[in-house]
mmCIF file of C-alpha atoms and ligand atoms in Angstrom:
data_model
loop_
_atom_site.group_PDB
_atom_site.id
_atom_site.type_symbol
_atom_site.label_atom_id
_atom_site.label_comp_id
_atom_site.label_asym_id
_atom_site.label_seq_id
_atom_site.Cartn_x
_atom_site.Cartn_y
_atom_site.Cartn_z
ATOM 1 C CA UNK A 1 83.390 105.915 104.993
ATOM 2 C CA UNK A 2 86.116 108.556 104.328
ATOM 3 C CA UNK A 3 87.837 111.083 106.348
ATOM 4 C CA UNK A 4 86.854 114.712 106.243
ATOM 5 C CA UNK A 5 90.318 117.079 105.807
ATOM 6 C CA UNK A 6 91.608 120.023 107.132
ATOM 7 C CA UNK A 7 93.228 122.864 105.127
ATOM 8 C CA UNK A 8 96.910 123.311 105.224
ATOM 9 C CA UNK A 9 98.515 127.010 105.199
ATOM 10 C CA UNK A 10 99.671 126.324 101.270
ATOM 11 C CA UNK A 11 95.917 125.304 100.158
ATOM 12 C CA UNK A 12 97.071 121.598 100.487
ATOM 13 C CA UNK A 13 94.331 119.508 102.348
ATOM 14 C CA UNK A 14 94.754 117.015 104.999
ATOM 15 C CA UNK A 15 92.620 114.248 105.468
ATOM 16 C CA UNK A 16 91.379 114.013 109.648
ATOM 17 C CA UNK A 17 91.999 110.608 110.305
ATOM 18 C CA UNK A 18 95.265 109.021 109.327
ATOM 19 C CA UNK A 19 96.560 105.387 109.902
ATOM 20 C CA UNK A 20 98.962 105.217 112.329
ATOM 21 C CA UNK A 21 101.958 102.646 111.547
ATOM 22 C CA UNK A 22 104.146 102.734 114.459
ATOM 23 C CA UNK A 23 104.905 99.513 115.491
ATOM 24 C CA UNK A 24 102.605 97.968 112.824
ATOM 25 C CA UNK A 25 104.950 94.593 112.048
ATOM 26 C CA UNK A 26 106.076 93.753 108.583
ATOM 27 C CA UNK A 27 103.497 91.021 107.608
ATOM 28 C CA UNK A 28 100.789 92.773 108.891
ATOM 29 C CA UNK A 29 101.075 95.665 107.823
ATOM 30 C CA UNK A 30 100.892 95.371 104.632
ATOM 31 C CA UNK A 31 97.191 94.134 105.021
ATOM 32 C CA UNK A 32 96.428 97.117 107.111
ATOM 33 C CA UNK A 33 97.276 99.338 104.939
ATOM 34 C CA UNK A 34 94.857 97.707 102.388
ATOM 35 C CA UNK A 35 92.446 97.349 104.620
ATOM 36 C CA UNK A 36 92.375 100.913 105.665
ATOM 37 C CA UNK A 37 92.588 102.510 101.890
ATOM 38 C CA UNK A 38 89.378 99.914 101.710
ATOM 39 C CA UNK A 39 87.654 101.489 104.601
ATOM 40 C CA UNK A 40 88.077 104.911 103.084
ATOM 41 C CA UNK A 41 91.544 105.710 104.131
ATOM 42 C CA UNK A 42 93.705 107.999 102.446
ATOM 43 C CA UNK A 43 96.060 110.146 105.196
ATOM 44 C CA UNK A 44 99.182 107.069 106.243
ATOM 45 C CA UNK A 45 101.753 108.625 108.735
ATOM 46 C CA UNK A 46 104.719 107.067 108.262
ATOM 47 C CA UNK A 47 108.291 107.111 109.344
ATOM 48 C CA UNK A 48 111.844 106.093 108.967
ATOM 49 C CA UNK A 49 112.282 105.420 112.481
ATOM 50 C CA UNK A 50 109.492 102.782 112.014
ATOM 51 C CA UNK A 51 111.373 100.860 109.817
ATOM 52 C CA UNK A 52 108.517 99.115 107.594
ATOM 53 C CA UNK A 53 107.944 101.474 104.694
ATOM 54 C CA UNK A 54 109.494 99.346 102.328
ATOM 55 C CA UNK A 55 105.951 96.993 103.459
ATOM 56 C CA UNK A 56 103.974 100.285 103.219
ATOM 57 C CA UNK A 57 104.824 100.949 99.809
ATOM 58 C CA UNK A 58 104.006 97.308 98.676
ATOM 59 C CA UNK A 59 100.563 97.933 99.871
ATOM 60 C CA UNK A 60 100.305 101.608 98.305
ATOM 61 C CA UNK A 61 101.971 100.381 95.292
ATOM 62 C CA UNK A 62 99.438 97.422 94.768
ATOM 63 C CA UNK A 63 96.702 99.325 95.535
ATOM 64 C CA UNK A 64 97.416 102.311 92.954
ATOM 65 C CA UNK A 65 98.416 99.701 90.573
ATOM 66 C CA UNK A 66 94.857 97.820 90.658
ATOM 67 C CA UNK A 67 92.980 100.799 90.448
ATOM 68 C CA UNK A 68 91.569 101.239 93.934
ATOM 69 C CA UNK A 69 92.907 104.268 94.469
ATOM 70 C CA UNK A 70 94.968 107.413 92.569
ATOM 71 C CA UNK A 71 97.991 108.928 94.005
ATOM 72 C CA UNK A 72 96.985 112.273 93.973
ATOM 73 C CA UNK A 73 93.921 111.123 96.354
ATOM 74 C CA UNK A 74 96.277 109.702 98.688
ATOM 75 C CA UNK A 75 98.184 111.467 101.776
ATOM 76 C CA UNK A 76 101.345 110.111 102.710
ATOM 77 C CA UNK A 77 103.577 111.474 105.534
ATOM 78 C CA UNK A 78 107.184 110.496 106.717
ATOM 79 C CA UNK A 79 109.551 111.723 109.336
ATOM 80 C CA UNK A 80 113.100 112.449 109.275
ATOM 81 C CA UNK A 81 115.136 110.992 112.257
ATOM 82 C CA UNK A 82 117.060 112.444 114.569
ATOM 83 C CA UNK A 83 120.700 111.244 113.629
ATOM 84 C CA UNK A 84 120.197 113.071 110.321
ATOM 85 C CA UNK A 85 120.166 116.549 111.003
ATOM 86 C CA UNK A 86 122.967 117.892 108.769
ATOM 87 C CA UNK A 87 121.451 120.150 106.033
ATOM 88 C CA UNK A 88 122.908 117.929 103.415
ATOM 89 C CA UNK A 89 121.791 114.372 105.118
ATOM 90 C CA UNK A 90 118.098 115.482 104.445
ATOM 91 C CA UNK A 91 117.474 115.231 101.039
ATOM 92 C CA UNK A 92 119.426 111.869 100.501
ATOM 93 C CA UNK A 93 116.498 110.804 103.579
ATOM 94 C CA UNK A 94 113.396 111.495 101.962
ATOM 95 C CA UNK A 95 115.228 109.457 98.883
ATOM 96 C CA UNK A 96 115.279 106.519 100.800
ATOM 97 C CA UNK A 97 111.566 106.861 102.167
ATOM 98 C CA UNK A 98 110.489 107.580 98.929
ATOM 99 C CA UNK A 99 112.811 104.455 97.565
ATOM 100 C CA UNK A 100 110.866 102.534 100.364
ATOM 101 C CA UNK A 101 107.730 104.021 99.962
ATOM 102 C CA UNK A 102 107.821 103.365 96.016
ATOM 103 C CA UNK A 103 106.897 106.692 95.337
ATOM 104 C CA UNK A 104 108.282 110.224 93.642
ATOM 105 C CA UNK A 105 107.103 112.071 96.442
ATOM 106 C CA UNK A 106 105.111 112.529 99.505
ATOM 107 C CA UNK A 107 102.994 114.939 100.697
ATOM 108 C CA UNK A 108 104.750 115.795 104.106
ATOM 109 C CA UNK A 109 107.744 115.751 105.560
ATOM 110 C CA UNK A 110 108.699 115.703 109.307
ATOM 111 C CA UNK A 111 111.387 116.611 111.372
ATOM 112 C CA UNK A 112 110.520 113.757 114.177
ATOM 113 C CA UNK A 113 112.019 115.332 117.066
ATOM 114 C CA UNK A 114 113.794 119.256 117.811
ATOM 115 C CA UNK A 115 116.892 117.348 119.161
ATOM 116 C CA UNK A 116 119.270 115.314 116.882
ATOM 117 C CA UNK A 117 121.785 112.412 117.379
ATOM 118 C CA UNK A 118 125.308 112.177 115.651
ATOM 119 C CA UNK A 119 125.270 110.430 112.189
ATOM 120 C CA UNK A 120 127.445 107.627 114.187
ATOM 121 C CA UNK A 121 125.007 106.965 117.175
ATOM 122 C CA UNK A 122 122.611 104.487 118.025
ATOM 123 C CA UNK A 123 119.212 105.666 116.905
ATOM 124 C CA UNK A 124 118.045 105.775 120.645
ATOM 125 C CA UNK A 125 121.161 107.119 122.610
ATOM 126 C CA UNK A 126 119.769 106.851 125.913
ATOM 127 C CA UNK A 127 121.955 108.746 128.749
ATOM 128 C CA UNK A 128 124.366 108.912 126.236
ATOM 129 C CA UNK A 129 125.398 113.083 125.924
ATOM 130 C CA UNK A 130 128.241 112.770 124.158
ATOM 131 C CA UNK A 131 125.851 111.631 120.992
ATOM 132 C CA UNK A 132 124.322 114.619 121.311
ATOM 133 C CA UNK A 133 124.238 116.816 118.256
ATOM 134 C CA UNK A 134 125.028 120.491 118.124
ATOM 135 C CA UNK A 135 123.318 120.685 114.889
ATOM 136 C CA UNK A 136 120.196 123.083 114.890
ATOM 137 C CA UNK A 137 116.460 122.199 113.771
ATOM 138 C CA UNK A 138 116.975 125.865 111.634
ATOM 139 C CA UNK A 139 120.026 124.119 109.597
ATOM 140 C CA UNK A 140 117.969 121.224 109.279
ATOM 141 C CA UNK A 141 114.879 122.892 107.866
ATOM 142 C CA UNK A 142 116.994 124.276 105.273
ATOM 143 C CA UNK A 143 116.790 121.187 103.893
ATOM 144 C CA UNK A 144 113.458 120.510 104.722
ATOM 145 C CA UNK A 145 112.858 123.009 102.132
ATOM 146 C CA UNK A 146 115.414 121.780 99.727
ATOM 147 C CA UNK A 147 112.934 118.885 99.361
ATOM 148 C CA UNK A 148 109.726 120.978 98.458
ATOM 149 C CA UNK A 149 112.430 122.663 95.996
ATOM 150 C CA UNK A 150 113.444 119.350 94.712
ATOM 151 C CA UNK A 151 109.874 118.159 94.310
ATOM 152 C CA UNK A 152 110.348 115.432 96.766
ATOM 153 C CA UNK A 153 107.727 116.716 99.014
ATOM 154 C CA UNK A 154 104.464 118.924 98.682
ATOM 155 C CA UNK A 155 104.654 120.346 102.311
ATOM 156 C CA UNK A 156 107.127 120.083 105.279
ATOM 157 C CA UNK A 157 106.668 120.792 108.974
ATOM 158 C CA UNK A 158 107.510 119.504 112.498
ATOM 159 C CA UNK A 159 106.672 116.846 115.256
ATOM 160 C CA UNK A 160 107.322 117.564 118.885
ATOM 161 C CA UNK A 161 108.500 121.175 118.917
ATOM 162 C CA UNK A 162 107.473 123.091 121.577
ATOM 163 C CA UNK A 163 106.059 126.939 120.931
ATOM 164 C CA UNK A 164 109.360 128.635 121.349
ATOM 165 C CA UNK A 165 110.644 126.082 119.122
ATOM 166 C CA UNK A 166 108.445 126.599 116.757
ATOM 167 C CA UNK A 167 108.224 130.464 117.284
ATOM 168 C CA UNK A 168 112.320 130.697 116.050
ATOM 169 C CA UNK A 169 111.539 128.556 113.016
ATOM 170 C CA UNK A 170 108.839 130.644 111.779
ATOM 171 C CA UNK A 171 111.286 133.742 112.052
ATOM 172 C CA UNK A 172 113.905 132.183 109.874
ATOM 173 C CA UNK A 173 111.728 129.494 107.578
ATOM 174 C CA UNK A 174 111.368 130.489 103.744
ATOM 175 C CA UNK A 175 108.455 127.734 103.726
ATOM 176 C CA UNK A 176 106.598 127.673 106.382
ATOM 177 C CA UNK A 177 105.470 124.712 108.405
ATOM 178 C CA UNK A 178 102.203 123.270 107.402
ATOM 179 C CA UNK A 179 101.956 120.648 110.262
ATOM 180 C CA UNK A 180 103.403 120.483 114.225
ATOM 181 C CA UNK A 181 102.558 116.584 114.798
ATOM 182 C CA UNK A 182 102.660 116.328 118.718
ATOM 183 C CA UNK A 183 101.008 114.097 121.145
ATOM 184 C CA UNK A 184 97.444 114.537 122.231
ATOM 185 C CA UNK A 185 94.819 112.390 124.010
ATOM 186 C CA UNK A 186 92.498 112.957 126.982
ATOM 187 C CA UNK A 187 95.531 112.689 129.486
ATOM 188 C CA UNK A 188 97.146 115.665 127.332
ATOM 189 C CA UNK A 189 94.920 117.491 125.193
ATOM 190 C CA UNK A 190 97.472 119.980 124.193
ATOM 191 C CA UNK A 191 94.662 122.826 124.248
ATOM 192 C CA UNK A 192 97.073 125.374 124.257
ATOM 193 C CA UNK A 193 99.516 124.519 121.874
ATOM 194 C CA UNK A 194 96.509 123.574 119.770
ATOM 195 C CA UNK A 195 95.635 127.432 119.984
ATOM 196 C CA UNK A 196 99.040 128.596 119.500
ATOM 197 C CA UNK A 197 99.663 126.888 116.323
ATOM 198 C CA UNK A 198 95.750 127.622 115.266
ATOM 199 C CA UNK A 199 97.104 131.559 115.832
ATOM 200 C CA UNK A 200 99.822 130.643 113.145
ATOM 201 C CA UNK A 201 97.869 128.836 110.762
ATOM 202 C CA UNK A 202 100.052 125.106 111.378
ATOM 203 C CA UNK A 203 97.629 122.023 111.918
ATOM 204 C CA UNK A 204 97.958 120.037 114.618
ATOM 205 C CA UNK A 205 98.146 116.519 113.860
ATOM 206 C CA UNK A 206 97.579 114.551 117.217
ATOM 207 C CA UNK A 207 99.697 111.099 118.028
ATOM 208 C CA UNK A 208 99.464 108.112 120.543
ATOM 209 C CA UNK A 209 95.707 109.528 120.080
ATOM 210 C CA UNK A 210 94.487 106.181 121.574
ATOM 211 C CA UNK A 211 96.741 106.111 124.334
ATOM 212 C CA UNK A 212 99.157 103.824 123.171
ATOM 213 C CA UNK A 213 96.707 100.925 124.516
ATOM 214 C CA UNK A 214 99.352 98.470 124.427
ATOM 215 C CA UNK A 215 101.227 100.120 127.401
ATOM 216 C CA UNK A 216 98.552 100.294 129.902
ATOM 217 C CA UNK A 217 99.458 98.761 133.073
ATOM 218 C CA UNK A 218 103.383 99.513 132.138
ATOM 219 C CA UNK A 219 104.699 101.547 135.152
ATOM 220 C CA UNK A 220 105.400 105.033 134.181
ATOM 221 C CA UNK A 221 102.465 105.267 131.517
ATOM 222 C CA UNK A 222 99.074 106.650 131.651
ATOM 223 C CA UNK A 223 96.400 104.689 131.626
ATOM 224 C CA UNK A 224 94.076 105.556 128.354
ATOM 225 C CA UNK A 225 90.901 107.018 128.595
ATOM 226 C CA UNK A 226 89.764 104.150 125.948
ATOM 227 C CA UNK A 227 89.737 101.904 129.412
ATOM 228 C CA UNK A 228 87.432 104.943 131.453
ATOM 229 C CA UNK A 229 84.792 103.072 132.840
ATOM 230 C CA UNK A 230 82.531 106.890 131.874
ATOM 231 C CA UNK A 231 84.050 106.650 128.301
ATOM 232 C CA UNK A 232 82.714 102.730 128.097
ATOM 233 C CA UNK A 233 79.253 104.333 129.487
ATOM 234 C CA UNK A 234 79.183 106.997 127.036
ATOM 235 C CA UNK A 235 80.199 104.244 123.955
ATOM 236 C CA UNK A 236 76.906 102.573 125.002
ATOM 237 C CA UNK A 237 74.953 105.946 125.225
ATOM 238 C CA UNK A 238 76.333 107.061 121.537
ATOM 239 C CA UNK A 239 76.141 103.710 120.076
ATOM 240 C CA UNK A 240 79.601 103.635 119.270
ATOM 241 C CA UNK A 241 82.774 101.896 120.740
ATOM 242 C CA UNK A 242 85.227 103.858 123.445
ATOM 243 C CA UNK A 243 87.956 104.309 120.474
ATOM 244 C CA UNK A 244 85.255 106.144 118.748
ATOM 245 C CA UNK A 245 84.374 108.252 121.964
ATOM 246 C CA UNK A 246 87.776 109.450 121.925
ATOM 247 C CA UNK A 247 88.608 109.787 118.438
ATOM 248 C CA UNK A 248 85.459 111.976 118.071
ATOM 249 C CA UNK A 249 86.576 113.996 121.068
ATOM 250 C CA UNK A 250 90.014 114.892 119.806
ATOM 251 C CA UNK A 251 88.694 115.551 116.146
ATOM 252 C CA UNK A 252 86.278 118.049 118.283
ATOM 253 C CA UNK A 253 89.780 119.978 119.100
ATOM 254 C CA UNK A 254 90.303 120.803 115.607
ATOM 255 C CA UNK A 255 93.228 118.449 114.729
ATOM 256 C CA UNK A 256 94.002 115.903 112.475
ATOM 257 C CA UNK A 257 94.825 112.163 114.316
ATOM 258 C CA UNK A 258 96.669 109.536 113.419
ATOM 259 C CA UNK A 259 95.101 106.071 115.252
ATOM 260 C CA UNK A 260 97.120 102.851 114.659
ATOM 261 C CA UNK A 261 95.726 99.538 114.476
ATOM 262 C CA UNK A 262 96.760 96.421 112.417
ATOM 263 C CA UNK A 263 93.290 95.171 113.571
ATOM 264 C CA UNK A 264 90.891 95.065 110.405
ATOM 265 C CA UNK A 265 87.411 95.953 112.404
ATOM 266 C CA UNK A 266 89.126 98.730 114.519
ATOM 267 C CA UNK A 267 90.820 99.918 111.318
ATOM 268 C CA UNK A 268 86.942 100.834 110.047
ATOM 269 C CA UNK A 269 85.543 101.856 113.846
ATOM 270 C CA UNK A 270 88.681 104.655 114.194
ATOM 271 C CA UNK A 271 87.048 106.148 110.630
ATOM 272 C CA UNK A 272 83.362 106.264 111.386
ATOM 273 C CA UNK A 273 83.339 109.085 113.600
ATOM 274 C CA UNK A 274 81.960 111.468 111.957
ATOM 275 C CA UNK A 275 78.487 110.882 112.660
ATOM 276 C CA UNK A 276 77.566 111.731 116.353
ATOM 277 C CA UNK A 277 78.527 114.938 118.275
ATOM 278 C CA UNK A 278 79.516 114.391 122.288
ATOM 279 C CA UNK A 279 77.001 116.476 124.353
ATOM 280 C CA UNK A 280 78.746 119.194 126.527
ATOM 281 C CA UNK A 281 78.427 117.215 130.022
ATOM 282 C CA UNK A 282 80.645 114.552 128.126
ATOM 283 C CA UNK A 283 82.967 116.797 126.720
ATOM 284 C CA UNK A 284 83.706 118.746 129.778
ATOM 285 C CA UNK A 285 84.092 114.818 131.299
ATOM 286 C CA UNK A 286 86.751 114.290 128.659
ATOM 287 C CA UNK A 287 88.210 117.826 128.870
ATOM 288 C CA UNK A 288 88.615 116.813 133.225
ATOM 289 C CA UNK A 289 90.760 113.794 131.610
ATOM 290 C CA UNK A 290 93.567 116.117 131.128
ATOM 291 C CA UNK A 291 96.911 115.498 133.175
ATOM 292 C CA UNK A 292 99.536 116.862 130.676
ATOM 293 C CA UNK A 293 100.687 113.339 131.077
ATOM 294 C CA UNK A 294 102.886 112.088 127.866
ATOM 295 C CA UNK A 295 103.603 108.853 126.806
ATOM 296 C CA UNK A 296 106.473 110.132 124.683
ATOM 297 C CA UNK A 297 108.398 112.227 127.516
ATOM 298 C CA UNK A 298 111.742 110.930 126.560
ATOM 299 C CA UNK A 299 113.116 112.409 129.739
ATOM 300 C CA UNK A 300 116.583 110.193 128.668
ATOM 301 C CA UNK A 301 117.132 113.563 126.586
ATOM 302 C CA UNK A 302 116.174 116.671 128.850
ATOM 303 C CA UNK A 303 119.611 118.030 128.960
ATOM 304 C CA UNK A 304 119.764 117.880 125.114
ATOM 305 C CA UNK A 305 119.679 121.868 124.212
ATOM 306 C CA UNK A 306 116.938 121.176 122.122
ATOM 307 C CA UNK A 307 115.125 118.890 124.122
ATOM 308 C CA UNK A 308 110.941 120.169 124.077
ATOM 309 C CA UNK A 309 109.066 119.544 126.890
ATOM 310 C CA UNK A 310 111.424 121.529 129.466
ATOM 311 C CA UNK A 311 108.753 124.636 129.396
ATOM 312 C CA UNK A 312 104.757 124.490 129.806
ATOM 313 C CA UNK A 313 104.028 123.657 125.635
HETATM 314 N N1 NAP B 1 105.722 112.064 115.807
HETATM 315 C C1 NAP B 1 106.009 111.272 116.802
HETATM 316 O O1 NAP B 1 106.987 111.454 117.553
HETATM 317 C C2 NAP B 1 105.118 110.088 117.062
HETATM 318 C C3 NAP B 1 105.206 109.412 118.290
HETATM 319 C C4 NAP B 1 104.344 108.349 118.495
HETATM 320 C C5 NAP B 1 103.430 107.984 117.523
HETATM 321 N N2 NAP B 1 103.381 108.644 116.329
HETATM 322 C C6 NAP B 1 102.417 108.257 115.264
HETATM 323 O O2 NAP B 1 101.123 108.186 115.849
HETATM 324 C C7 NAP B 1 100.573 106.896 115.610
HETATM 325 C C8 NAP B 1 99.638 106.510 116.730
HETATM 326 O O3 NAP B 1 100.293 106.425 117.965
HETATM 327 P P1 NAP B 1 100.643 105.031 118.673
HETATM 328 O O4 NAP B 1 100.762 103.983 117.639
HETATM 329 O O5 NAP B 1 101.802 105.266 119.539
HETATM 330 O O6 NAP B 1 99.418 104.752 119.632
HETATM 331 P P2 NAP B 1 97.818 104.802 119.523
HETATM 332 O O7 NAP B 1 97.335 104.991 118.149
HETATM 333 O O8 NAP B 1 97.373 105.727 120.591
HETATM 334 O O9 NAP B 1 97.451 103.330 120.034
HETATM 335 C C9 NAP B 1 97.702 102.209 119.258
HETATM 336 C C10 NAP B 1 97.156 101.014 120.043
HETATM 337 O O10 NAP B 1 95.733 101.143 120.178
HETATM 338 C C11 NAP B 1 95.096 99.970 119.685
HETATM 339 N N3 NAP B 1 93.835 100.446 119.074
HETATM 340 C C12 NAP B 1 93.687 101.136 117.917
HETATM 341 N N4 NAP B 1 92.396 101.438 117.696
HETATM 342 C C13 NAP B 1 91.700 100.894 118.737
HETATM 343 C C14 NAP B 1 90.325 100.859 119.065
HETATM 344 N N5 NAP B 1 89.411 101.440 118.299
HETATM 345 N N6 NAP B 1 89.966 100.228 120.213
HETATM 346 C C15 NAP B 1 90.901 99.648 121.004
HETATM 347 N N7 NAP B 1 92.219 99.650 120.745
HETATM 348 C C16 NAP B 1 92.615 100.287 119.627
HETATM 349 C C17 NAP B 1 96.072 99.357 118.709
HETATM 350 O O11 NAP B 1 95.876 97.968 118.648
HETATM 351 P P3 NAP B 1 95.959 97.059 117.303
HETATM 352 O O12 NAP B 1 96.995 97.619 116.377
HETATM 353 O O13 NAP B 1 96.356 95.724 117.857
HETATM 354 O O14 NAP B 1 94.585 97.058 116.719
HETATM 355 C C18 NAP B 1 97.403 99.676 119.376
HETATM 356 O O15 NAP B 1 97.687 98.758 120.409
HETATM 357 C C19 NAP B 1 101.814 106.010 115.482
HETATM 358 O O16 NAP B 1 101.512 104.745 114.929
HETATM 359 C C20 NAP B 1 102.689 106.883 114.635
HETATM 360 O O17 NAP B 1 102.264 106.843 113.278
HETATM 361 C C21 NAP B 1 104.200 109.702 116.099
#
């Protein structure tokens, strides 16, 4: 199985389905990885913030160096965090993901989040305003583009920026975002930001596309759509599994995904979903799923000045 891929703005492609790796523990996820560039795999969404690239790149490394796969054919993305805003902190960054990663470059780079943290803070400073930095997202995609100069990254773009957000950027940008990766799953579908950044040529890549399964029944968090007892009837009417249900809803959006597992058989289900279409009495179901409920709210930061989710998308 492999993943079909989506065009980026600079003739770049993007493969559809991406391993997730957020959360994936060192130890396992080394295995994963394998295990997913075995199941046809070649999109991994990465991040500093997730703190087990170094484990990533053992597994890319080992798996370029046998043969199995070529760089070129692979698709690796990594995010910059949030206490390293400062133009100049950027590029010294992606170093240390690509040091990690065990590669010269990657093929996107993210600003994780609009808002950013002092250098000095914790890397979550909940309730904490006075870690709050004034530094903009426009200063910070200066270097963004410092590392496309420098060869350090084919594309660059953004995760959770909200339409205004991303409306300012594309006024000032010399390179323009390829990708805004932002959360979408039955409870949000993101519809209209998927249109919005459709009418500017950016992919959407959609996270938490599984509904962050692991958190059901935690107070405060939807419950996924995976656990819909209609979703569980459809799996049985399509011959497929729930995951695959949704999956193959979302891709029907017109977005790239990024599923996680560090579970070998739902590693290979979350790829093979390319082969059914959901009739239109099931996709208007799915499309009645949507609450504009996030998992990653992060309300902690709403009087940050960059914070995203204040307005509508
Ligand atoms: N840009 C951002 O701010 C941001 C924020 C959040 C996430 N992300 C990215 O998006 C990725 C995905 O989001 P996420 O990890 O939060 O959540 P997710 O992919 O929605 O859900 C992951 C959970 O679903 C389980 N799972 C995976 N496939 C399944 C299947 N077919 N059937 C049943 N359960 C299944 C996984 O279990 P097992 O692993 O045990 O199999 C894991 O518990 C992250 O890993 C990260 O790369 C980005």
């Amino acid at each position: 199985m492999s993943s079909k891929v989506m065009k980026l703005n600079n003739g770049r492609e993007i493969p559809i389905i991406g391993l997730g790796t957020y959360k994936s523990p060192a130890g396992e996820v080394e295995r994963a990885v394998r295990d997913a560039i075995d199941a046809g795999y070649r999109h991994f969404d990465c991040a500093w913030l997730y703190g087990n690239e170094s484990e990533i790149g053992d597994a890319l490394s080992e798996k370029i160096k046998n043969g199995s796969v070529k760089r070129e054919d692979l698709f690796i993305t990594s995010k910059l965090w949030c206490n390293y805003h400062k133009k100049e902190l950027v590029v010294p960054m992606i170093k240390e993901t690509l040091a990690n990663l065990k590669l010269d470059y990657i093929d996107l780079y993210l600003i994780h989040w609009p808002f950013g943290f002092k250098e000095d803070a914790g890397m979550w400073p909940m309730g904490e305003d006075s870690a709050y930095s004034d530094v903009d997202y426009l200063e910070t995609w200066e270097g963004m583009e410092e590392c496309v100069k420098l060869g350090l990254a084919k594309s660059i773009g953004v995760s959770n920026f909200n339409s205004q957000q991303l409306t300012r950027l594309l006024e000032k940008c010399k390179i323009k975002p390829v990708v805004n990766q932002i959360e979408v799953n039955p409870n949000i579908n993101q519809k209209k930001m998927i249109k919005f950044c459709a009418d500017r040529d950016i992919v959407v890549t959609g996270y938490c596309p599984m509904g962050r399964v692991e958190n059901d029944g935690i107070p405060g968090f939807p419950t996924p759509t995976i656990k819909d007892p209609k979703v569980i009837e459809m799996a049985e009417k399509y011959e497929k599994t729930p995951g695959q249900i949704i999956l193959n809803y979302l891709v029907s959006l017109g977005i790239a995904v990024v599923p996680k597992s560090v579970t070998r058989t739902r590693i290979i289900e979350n790829i093979d979903i390319f082969d059914f279409k959901l009739d239109d009495e099931d996709t208007k179901y799915l499309d009645s799923c949507n609450k504009n409920q996030r998992i990653c709210f992060f309300e902690c930061f709403k009087t940050h000045p960059h914070f995203p989710f204040n307005i509508e998308y």
